[in-house]
CSV table of C-alpha atoms and ligand atoms in Angstrom, one decimal:
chain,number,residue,atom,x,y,z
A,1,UNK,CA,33.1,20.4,-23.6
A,2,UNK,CA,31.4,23.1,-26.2
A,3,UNK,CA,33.2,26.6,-26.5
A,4,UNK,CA,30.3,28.4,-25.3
A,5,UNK,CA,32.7,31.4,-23.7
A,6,UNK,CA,31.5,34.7,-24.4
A,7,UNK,CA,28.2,33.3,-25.1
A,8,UNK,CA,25.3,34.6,-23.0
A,9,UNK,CA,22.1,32.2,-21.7
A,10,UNK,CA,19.1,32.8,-20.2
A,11,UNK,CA,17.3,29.2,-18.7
A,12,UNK,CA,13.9,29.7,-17.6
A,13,UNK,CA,13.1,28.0,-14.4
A,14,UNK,CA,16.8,27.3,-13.9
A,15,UNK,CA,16.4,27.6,-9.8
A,16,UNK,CA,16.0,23.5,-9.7
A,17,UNK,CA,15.6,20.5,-11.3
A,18,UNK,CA,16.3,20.1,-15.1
A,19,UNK,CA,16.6,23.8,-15.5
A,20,UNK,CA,19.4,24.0,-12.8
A,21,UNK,CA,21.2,21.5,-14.6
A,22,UNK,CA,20.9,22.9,-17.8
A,23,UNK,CA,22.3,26.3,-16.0
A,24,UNK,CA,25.6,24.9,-14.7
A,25,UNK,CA,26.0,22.5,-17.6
A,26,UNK,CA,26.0,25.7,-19.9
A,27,UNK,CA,28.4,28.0,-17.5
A,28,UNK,CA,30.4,24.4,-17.6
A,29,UNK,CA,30.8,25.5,-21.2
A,30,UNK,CA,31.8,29.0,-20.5
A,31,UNK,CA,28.3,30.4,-21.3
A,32,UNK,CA,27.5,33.7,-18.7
A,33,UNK,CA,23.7,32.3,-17.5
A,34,UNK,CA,20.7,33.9,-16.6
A,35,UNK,CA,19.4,32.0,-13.7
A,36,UNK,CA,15.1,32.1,-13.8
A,37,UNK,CA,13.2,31.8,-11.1
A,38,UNK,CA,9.3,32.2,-10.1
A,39,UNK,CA,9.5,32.5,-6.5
A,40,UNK,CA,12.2,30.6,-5.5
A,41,UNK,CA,14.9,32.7,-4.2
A,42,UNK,CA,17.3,30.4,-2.3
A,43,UNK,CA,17.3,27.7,-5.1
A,44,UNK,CA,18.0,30.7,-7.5
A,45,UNK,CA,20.7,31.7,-5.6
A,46,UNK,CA,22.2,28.4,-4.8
A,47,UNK,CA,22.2,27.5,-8.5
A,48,UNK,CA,24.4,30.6,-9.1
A,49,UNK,CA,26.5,30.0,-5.9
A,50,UNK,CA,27.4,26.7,-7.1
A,51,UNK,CA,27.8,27.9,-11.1
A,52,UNK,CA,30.6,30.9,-9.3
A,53,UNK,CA,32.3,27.6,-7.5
A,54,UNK,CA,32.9,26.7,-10.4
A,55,UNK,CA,34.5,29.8,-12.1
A,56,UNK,CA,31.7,30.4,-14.4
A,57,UNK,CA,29.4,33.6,-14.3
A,58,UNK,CA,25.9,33.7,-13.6
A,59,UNK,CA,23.1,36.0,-12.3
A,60,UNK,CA,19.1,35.3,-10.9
A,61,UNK,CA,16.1,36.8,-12.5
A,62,UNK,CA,12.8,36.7,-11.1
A,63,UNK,CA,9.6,36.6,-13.2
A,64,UNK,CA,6.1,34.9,-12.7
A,65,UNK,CA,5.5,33.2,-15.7
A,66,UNK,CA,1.6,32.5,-16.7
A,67,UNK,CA,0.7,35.9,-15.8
A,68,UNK,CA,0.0,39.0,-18.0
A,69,UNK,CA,2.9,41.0,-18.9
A,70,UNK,CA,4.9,37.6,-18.0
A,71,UNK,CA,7.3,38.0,-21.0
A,72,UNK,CA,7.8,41.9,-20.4
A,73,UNK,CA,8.2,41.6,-16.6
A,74,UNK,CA,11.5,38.6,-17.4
A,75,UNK,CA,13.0,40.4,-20.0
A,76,UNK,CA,13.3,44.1,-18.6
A,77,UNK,CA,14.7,41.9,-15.2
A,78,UNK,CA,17.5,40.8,-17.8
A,79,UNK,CA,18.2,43.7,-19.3
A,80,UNK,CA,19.7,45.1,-16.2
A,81,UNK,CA,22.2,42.2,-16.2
A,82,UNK,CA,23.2,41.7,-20.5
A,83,UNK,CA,22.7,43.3,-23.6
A,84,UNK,CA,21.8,40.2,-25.6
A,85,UNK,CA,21.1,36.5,-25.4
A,86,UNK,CA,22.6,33.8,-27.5
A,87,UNK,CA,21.0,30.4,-25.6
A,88,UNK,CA,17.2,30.7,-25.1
A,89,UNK,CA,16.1,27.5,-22.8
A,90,UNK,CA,12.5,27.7,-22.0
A,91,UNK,CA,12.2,24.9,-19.5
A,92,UNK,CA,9.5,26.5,-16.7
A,93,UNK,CA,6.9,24.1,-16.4
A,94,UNK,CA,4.7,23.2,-14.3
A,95,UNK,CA,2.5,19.3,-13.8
A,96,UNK,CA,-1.1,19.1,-15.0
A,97,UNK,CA,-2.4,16.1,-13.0
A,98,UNK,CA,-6.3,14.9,-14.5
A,99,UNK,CA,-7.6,12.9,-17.2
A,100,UNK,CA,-10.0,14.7,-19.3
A,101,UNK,CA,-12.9,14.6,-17.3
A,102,UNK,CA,-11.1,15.9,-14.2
A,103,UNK,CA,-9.9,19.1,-15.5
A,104,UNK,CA,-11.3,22.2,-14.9
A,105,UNK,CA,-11.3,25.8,-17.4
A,106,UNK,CA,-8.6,26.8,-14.8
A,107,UNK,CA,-6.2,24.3,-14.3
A,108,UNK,CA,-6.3,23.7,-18.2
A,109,UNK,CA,-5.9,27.6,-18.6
A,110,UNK,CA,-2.6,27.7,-16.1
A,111,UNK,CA,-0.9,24.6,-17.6
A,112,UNK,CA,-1.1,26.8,-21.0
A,113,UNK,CA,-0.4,30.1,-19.8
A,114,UNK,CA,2.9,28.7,-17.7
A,115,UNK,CA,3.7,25.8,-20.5
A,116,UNK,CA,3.1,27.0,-23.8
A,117,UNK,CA,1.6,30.6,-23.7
A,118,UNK,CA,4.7,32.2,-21.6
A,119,UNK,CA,7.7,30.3,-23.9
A,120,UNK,CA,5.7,31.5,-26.9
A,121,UNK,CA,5.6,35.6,-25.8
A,122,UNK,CA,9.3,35.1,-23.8
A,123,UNK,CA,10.4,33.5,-27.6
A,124,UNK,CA,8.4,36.5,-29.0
A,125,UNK,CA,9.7,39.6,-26.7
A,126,UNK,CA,13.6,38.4,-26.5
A,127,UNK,CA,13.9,38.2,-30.9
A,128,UNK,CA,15.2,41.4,-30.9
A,129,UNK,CA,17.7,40.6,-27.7
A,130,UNK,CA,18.7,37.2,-29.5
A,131,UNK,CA,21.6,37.4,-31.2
A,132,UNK,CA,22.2,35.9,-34.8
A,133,UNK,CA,23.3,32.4,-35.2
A,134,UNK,CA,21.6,32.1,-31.8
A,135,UNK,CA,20.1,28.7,-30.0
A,136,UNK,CA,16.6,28.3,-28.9
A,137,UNK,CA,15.9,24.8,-26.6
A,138,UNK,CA,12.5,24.2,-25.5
A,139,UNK,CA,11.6,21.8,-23.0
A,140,UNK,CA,8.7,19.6,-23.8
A,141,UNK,CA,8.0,15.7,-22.6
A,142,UNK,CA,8.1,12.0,-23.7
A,143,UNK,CA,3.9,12.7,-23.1
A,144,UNK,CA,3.4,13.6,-26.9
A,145,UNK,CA,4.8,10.6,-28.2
A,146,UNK,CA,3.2,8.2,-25.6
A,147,UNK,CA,-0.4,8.5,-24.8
A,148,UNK,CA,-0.5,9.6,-21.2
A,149,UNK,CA,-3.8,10.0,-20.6
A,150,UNK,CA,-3.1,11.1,-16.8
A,151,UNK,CA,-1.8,14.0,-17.7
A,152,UNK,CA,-4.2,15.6,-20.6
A,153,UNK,CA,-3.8,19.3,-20.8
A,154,UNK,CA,-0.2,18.8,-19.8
A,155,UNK,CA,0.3,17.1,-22.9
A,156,UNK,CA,-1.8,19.2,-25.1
A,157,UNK,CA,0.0,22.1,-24.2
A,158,UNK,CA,3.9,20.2,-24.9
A,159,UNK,CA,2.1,19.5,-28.0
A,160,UNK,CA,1.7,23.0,-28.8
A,161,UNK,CA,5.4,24.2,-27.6
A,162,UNK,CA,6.7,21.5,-30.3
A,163,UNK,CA,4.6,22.8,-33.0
A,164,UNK,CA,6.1,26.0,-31.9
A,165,UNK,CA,9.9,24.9,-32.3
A,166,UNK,CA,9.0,23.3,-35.5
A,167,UNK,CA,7.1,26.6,-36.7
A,168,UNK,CA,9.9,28.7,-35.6
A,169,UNK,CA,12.9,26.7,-36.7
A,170,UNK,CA,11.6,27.9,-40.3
A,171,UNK,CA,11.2,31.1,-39.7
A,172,UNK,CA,14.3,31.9,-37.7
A,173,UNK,CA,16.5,30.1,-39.9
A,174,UNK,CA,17.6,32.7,-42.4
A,175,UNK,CA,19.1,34.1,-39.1
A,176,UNK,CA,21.3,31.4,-38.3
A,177,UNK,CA,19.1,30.7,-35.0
A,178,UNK,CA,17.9,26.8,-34.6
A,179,UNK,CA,15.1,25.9,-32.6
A,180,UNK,CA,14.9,22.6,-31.2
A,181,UNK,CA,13.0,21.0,-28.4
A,182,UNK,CA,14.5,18.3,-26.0
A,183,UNK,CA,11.7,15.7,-24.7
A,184,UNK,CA,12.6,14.1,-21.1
A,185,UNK,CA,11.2,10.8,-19.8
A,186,UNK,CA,11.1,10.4,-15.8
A,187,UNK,CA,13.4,13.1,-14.3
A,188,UNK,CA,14.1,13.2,-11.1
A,189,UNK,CA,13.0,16.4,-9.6
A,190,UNK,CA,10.9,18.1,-7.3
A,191,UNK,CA,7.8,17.9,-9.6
A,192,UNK,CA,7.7,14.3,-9.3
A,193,UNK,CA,6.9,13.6,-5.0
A,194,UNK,CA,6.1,10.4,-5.7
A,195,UNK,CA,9.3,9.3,-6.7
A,196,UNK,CA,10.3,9.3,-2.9
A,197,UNK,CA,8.3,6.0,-2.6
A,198,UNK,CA,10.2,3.4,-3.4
A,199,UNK,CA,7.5,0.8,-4.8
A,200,UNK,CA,6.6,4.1,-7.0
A,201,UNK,CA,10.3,4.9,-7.7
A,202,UNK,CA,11.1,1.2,-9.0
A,203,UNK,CA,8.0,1.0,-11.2
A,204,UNK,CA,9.7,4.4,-12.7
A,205,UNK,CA,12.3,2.9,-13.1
A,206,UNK,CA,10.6,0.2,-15.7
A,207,UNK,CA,10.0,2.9,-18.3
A,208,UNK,CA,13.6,3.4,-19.8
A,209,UNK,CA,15.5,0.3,-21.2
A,210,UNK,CA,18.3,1.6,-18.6
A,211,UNK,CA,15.9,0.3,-16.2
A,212,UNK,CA,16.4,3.9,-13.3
A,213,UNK,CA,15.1,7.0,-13.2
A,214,UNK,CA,16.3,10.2,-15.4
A,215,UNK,CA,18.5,12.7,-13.7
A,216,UNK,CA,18.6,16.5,-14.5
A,217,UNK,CA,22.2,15.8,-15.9
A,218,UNK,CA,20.7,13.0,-18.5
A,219,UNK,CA,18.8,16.2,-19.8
A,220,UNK,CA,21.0,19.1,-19.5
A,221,UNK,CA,24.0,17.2,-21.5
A,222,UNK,CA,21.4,16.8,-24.4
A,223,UNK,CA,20.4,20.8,-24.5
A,224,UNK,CA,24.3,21.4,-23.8
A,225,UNK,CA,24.2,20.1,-27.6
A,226,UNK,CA,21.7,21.8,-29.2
A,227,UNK,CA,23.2,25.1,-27.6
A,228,UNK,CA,26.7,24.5,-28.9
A,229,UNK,CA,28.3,25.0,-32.8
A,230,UNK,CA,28.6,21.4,-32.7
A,231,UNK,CA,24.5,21.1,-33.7
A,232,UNK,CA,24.4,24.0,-36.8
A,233,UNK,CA,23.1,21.4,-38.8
A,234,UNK,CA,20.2,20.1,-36.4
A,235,UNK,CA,17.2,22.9,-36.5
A,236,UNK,CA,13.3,21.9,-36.0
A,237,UNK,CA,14.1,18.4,-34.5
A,238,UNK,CA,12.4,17.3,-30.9
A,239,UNK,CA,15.6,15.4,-29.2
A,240,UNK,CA,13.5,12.4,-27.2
A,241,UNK,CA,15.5,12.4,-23.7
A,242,UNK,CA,13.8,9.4,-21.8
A,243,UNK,CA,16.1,7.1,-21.6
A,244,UNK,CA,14.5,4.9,-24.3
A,245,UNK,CA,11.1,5.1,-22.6
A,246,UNK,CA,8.6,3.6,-24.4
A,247,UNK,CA,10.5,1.9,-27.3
A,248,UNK,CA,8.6,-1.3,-27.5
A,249,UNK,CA,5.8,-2.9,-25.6
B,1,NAP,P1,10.8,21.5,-11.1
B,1,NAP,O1,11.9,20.8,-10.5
B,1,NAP,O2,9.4,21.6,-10.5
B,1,NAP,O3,11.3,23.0,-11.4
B,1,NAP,C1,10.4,23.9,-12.0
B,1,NAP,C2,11.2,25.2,-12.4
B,1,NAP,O4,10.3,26.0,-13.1
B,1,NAP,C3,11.6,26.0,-11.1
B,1,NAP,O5,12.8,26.6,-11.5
B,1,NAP,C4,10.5,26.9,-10.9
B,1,NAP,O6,10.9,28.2,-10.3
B,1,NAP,C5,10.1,27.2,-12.4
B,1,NAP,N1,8.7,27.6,-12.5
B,1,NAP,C6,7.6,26.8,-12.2
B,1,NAP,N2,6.5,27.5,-12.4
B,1,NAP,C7,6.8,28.7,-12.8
B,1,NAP,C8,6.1,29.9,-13.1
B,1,NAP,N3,4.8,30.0,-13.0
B,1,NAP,N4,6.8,31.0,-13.5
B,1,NAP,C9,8.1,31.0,-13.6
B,1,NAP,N5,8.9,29.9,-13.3
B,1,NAP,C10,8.2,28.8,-12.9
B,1,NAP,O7,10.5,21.0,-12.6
B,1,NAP,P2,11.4,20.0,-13.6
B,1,NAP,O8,11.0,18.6,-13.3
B,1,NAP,O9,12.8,20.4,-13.5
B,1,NAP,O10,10.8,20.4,-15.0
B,1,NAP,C11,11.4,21.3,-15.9
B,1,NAP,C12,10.8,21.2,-17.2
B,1,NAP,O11,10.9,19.9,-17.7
B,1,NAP,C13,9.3,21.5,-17.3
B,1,NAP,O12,8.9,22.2,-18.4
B,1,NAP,C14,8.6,20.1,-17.3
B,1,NAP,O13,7.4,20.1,-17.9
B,1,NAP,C15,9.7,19.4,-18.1
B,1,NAP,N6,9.6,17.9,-17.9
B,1,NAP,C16,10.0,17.4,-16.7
B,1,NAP,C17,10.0,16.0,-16.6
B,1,NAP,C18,10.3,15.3,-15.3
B,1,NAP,O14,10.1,14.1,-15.2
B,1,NAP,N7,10.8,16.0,-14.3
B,1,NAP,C19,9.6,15.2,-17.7
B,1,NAP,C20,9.3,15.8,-18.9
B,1,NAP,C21,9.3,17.2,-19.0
B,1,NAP,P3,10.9,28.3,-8.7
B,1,NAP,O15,12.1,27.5,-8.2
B,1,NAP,O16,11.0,29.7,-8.4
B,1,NAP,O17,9.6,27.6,-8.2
């Protein structure tokens, strides 16, 4: 288990799914978390319930992300609760369904705004609030490495948060601060209905060498890494989480 006590973590989007597990993986560690949320209260709340059940320390915040002010509007919500950050997760995301043809000025605009525009301005507003020697862990996808064609301005737009990390890893190095991103496969989680079908479920299944679907937990265990001592050494890196998805033909 890392020795992240007295270490302080925000995880955007850490109401449910990955981002949940990423939150009570890091308060495993000791780490007091920020628990982000859009809209979702209840799940907000029942991710720090079960973090306190746990004897570790965590607290909600609510803030739309892919609006204007976005950034400004999640960090003034955190100030009220910490004086600095050491773990920066942005994991928010949302799915951008459509193969080129199908997506429209809008949806492309709102898969950029939530996906890459928002982790961009929260990286940009919380520098001052991170703390040297920090950790930042962006959350992009096994779509940039396969073509996914289903999914285009989804893709583009994890393209553009791992140009980011790469980008920023440079320039917040002299800091001591890494940036890495961590790439899942198939998770598990509400943004994926369709795994409820079995047929659908199965054929999921096919894309890791593991031969089943990705849980939250496969994830979180990989940023619990990046946001521990135990990865100084490992700055600018995307860690592929899929389970092996993709490895051959
Ligand atoms: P999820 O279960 O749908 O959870 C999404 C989380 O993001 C929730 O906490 C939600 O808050 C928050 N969120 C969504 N839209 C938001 C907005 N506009 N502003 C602020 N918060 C917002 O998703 P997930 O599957 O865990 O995905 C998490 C991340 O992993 C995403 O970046 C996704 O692209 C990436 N990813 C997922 C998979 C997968 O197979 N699941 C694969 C590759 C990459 P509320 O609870 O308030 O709605």
């Amino acid at each position: 288990m890392e020795r992240l006590t007295g270490k302080t973590a925000l995880v955007t989007g850490g109401s449910r799914g990955i981002g949940r597990a990423i939150a009570l993986r890091l308060a495993a560690g000791g780490a007091r978390v920020a628990v982000h949320y859009a809209s979702n209260e209840r799940a907000a709340k029942e991710t720090v319930t079960a973090i306190e059940a746990g004897g570790g320390s965590a607290f909600p915040l609510r803030a739309e992300l892919g609006v204007p002010g976005d950034a400004d509007t999640l960090w003034k919500a955190f100030d009220e609760h910490a004086d600095g950050v050491d773990i920066l997760v942005n994991n928010a995301g949302i799915a951008g369904p459509g193969r080129i043809h199908e997506v429209s000025e809008a949806d492309y605009d709102r898969v950029f705004a939530v996906n890459a525009k928002a982790p961009f301005f929260v990286i940009q507003k919380g520098l001052d609030r991170l703390r040297d020697g920090g950790r930042i862990v962006n959350i992009s996808s096994g779509v940039t490495k396969v073509a996914f064609p289903a999914m285009t301005s989804y893709a583009a737009a994890k393209g553009a948060v791992e140009v980011l990390t790469l980008t920023l890893a440079q320039t917040l190095g002299p800091r001591g601060i890494t940036v890495n991103a961590v790439s899942p496969g198939t998770i598990e989680t509400d943004i994926h209905p369709w795994l409820a079908d079995p047929d659908a479920r199965a054929h999921a299944a096919t894309f890791s060498v593991f031969d089943r679907v990705g849980q939250p937990d496969d994830v979180a265990d990989v940023v619990a890494f990046l946001a521990s001592d135990d990865s100084r050494w490992v700055t600018g890196q995307n860690i592929d989480a899929s389970g092996g998805s993709g490895l051959g033909i």
